[in-house]
N, CA and C atoms as an extended XYZ file, in Angstrom:
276
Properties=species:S:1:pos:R:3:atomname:S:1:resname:S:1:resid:I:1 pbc="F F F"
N       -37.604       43.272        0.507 N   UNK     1
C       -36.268       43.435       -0.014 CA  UNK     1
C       -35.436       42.219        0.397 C   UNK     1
N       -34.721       41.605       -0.819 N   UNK     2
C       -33.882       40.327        0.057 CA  UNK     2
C       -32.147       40.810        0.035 C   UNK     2
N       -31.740       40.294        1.227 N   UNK     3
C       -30.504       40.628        1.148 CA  UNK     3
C       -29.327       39.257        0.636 C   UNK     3
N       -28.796       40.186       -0.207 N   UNK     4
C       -27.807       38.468       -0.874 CA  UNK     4
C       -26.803       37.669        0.843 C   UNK     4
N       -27.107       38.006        1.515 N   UNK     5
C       -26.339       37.003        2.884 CA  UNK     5
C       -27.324       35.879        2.643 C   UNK     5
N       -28.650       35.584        2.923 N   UNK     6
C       -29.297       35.148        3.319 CA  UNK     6
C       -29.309       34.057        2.039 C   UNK     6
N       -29.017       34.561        0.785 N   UNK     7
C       -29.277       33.570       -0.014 CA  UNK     7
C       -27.535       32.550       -0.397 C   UNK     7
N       -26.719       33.390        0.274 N   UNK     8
C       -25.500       32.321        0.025 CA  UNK     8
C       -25.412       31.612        1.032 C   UNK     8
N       -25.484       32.048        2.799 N   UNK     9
C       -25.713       31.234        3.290 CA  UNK     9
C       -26.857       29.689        3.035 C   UNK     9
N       -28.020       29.641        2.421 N   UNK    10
C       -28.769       28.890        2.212 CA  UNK    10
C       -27.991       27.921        1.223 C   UNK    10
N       -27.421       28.342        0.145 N   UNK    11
C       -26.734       27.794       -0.979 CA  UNK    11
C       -25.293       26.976       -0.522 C   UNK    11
N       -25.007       27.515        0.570 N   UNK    12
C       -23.198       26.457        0.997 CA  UNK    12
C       -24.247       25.922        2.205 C   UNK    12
N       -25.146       26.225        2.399 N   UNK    13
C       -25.635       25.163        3.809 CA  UNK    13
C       -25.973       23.717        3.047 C   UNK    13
N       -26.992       24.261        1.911 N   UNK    14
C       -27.261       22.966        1.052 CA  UNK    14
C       -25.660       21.793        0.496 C   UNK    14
N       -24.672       23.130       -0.132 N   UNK    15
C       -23.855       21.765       -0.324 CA  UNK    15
C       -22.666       21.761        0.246 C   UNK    15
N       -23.099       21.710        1.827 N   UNK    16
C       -22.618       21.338        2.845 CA  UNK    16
C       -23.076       19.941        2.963 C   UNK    16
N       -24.370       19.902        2.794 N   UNK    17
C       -25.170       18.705        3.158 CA  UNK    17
C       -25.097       17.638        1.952 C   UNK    17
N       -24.901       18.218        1.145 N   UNK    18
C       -24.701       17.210       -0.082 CA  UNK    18
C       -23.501       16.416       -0.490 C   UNK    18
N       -22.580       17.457       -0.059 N   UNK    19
C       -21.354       16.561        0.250 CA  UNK    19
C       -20.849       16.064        1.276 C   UNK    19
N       -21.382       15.793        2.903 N   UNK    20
C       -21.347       15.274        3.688 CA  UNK    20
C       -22.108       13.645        3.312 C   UNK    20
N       -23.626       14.279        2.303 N   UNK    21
C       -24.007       12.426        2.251 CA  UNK    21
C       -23.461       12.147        1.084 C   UNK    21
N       -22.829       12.658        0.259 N   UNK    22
C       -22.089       12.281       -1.083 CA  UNK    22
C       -21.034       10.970       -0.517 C   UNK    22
N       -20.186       11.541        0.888 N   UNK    23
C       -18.598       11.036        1.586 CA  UNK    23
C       -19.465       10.193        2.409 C   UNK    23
N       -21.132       10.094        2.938 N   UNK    24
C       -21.330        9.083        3.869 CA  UNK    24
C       -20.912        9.186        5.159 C   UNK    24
N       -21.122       10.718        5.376 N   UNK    25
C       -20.793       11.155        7.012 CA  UNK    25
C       -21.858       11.099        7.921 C   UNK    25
N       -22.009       11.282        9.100 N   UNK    26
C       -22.669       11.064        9.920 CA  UNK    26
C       -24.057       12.396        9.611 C   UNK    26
N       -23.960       13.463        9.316 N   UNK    27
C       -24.426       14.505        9.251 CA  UNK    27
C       -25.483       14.114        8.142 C   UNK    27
N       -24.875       13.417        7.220 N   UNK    28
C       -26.094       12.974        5.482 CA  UNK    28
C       -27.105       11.822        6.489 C   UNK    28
N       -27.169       11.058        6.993 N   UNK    29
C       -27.793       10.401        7.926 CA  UNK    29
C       -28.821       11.172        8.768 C   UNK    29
N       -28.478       12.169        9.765 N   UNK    30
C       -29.298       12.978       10.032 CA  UNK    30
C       -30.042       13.871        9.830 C   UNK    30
N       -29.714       14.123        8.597 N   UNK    31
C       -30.959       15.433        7.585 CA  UNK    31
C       -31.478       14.411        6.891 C   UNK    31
N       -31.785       13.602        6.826 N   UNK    32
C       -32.421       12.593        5.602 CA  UNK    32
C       -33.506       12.516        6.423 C   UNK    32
N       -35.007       12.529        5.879 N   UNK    33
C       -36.382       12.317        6.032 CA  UNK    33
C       -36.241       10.474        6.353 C   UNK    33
N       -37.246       10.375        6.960 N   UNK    34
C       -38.103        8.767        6.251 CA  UNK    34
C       -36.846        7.987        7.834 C   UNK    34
N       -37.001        7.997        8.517 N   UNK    35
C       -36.009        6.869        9.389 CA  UNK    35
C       -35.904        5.636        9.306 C   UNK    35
N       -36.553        4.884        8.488 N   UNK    36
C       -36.155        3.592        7.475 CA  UNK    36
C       -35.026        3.751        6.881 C   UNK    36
N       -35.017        4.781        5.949 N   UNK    37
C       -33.997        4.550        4.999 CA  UNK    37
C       -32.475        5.003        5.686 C   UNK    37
N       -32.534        6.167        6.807 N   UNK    38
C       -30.923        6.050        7.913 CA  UNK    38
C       -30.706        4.737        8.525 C   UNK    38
N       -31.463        3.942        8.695 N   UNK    39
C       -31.117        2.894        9.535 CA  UNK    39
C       -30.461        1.951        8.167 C   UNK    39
N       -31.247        1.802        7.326 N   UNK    40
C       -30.480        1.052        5.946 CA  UNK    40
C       -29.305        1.211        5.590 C   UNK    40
N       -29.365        2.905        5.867 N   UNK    41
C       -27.986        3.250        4.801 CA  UNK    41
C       -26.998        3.028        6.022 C   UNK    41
N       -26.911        3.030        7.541 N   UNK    42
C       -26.211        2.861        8.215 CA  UNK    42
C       -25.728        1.182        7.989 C   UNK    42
N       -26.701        0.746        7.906 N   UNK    43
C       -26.140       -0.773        7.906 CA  UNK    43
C       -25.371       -1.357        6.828 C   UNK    43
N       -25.845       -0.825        5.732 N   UNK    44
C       -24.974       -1.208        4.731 CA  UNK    44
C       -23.609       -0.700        4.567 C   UNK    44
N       -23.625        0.766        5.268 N   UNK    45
C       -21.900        1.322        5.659 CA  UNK    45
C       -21.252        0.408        6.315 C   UNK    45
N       -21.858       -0.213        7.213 N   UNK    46
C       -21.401       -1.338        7.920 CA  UNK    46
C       -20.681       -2.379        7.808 C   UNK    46
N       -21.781       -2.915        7.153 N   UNK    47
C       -21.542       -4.070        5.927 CA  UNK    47
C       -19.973       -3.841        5.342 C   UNK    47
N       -20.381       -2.852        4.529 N   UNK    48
C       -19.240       -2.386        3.624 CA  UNK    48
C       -17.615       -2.602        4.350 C   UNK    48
N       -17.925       -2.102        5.468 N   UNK    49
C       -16.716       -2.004        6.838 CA  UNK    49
C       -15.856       -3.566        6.931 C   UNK    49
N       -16.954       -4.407        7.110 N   UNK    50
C       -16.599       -5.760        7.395 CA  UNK    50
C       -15.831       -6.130        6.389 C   UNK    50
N       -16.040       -5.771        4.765 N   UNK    51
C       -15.114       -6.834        3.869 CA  UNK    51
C       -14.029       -6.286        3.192 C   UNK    51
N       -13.394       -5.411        4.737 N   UNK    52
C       -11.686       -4.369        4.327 CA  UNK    52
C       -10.778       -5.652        4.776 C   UNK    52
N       -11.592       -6.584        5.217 N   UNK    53
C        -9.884       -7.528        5.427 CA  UNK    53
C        -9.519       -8.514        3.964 C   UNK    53
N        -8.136       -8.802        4.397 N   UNK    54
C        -7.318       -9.193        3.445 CA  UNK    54
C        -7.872      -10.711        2.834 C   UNK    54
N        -7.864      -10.684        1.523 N   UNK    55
C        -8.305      -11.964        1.204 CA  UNK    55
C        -7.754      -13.089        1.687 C   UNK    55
N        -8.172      -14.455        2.066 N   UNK    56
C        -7.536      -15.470        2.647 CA  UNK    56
C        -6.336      -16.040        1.221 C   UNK    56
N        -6.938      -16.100        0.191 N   UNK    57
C        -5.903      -16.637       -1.207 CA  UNK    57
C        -5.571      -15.554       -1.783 C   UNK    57
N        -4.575      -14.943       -2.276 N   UNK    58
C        -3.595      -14.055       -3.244 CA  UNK    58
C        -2.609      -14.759       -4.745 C   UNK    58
N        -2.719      -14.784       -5.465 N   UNK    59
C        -1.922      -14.977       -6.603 CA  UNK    59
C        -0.862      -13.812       -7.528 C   UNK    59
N        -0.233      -14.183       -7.048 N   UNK    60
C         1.102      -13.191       -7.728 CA  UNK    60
C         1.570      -14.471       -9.245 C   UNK    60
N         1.309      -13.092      -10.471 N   UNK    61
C         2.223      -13.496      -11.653 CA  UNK    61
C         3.127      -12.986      -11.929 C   UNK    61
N         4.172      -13.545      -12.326 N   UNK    62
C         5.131      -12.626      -12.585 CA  UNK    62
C         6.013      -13.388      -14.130 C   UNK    62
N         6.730      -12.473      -14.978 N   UNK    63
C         6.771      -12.539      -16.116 CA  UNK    63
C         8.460      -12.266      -15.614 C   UNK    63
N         9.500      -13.281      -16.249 N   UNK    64
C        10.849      -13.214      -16.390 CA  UNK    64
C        11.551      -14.103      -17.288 C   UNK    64
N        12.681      -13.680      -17.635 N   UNK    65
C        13.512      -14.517      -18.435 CA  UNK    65
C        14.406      -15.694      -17.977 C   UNK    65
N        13.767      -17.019      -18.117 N   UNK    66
C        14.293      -17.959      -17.055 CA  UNK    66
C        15.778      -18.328      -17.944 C   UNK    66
N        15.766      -17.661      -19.135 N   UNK    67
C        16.916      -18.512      -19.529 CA  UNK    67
C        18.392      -17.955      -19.592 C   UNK    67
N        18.504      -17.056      -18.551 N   UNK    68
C        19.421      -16.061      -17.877 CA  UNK    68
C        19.522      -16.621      -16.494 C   UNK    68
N        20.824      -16.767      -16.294 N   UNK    69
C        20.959      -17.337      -14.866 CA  UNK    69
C        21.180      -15.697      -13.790 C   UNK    69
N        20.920      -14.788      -14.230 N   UNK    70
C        20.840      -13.853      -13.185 CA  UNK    70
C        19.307      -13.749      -13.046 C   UNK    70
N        18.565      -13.523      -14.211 N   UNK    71
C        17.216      -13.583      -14.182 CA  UNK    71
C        16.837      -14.550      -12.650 C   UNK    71
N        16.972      -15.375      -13.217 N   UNK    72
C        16.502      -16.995      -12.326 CA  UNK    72
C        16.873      -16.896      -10.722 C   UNK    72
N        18.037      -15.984      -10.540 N   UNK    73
C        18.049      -16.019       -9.569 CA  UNK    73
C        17.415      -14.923       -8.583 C   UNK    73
N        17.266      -13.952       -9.487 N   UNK    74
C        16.359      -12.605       -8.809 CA  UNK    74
C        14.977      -13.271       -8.573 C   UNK    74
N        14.281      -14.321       -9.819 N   UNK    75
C        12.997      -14.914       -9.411 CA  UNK    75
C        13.182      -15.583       -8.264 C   UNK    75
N        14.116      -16.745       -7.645 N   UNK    76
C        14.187      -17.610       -6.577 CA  UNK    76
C        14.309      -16.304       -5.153 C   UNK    76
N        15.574      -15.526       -5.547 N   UNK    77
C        15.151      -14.802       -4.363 CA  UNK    77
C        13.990      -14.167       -4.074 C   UNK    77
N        12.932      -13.693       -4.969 N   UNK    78
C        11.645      -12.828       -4.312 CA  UNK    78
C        11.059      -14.435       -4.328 C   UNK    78
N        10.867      -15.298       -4.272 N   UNK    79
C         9.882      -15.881       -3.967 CA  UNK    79
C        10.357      -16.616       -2.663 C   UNK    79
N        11.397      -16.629       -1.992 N   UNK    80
C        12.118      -16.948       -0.922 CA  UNK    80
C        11.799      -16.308        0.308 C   UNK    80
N        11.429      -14.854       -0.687 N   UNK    81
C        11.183      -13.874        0.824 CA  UNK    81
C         9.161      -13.933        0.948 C   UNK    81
N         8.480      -14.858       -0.068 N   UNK    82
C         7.874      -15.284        0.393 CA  UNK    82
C         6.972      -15.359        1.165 C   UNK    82
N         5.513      -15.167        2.204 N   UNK    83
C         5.526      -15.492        2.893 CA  UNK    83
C         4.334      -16.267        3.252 C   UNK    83
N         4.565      -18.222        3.504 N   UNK    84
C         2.926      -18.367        3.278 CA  UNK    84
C         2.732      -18.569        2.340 C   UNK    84
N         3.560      -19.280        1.628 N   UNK    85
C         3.753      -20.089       -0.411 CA  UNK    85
C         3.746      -21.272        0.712 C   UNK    85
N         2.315      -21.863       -0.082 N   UNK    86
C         2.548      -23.214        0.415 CA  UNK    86
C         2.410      -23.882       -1.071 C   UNK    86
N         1.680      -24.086       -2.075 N   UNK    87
C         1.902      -24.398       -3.585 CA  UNK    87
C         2.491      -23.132       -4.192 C   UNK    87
N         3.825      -23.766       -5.304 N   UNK    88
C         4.179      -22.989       -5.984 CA  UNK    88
C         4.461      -23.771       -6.843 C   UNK    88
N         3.845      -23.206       -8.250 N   UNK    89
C         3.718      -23.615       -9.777 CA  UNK    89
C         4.685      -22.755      -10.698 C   UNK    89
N         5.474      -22.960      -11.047 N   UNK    90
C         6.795      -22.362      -12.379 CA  UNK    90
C         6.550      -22.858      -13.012 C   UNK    90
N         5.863      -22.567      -14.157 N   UNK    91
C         5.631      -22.946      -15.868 CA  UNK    91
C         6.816      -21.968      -16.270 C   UNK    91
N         7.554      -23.190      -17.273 N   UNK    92
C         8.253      -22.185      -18.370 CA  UNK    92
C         7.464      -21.866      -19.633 C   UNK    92
């Protein structure tokens, strides 16, 4: 005789586990067979970790009406506040 506990517990244990390695938690690492492939997938989380910093070059475009002298001056002030414009190019 089976009792239905036994089969829902089994069913949220599984996607417990599936969405722990879905998010790349520590837990999807440790139920995984084969210990080649945890050590891989750890390293490449890794990896991944390293290239959250900020790019060294940024380019801001920005689109205004230079032939408005209020315009022109809202552009001079945001680019005033600036920070770390060492070339700056204004095409009209």
């Amino acid at each position: 005789m089976e009792r239905a506990g036994e089969d829902d517990d089994t069913g949220s244990g599984s996607r417990r586990r599936s969405r722990s390695m879905s998010m790349g938690g520590s837990d999807a690492t440790s139920t995984m067979s084969g210990g080649g492939t945890t050590a891989v997938k750890q390293h490449q989380a890794l990896r991944l970790v390293e290239d959250l910093s900020l790019p060294s070059v940024q380019v801001v475009v920005m689109s205004a009406n230079m032939g408005c002298s209020h315009c022109r001056q809202r552009v001079t002030k945001v680019v005033t506040k600036m920070n770390g414009k060492d070339p700056t190019d204004i095409s009209f």
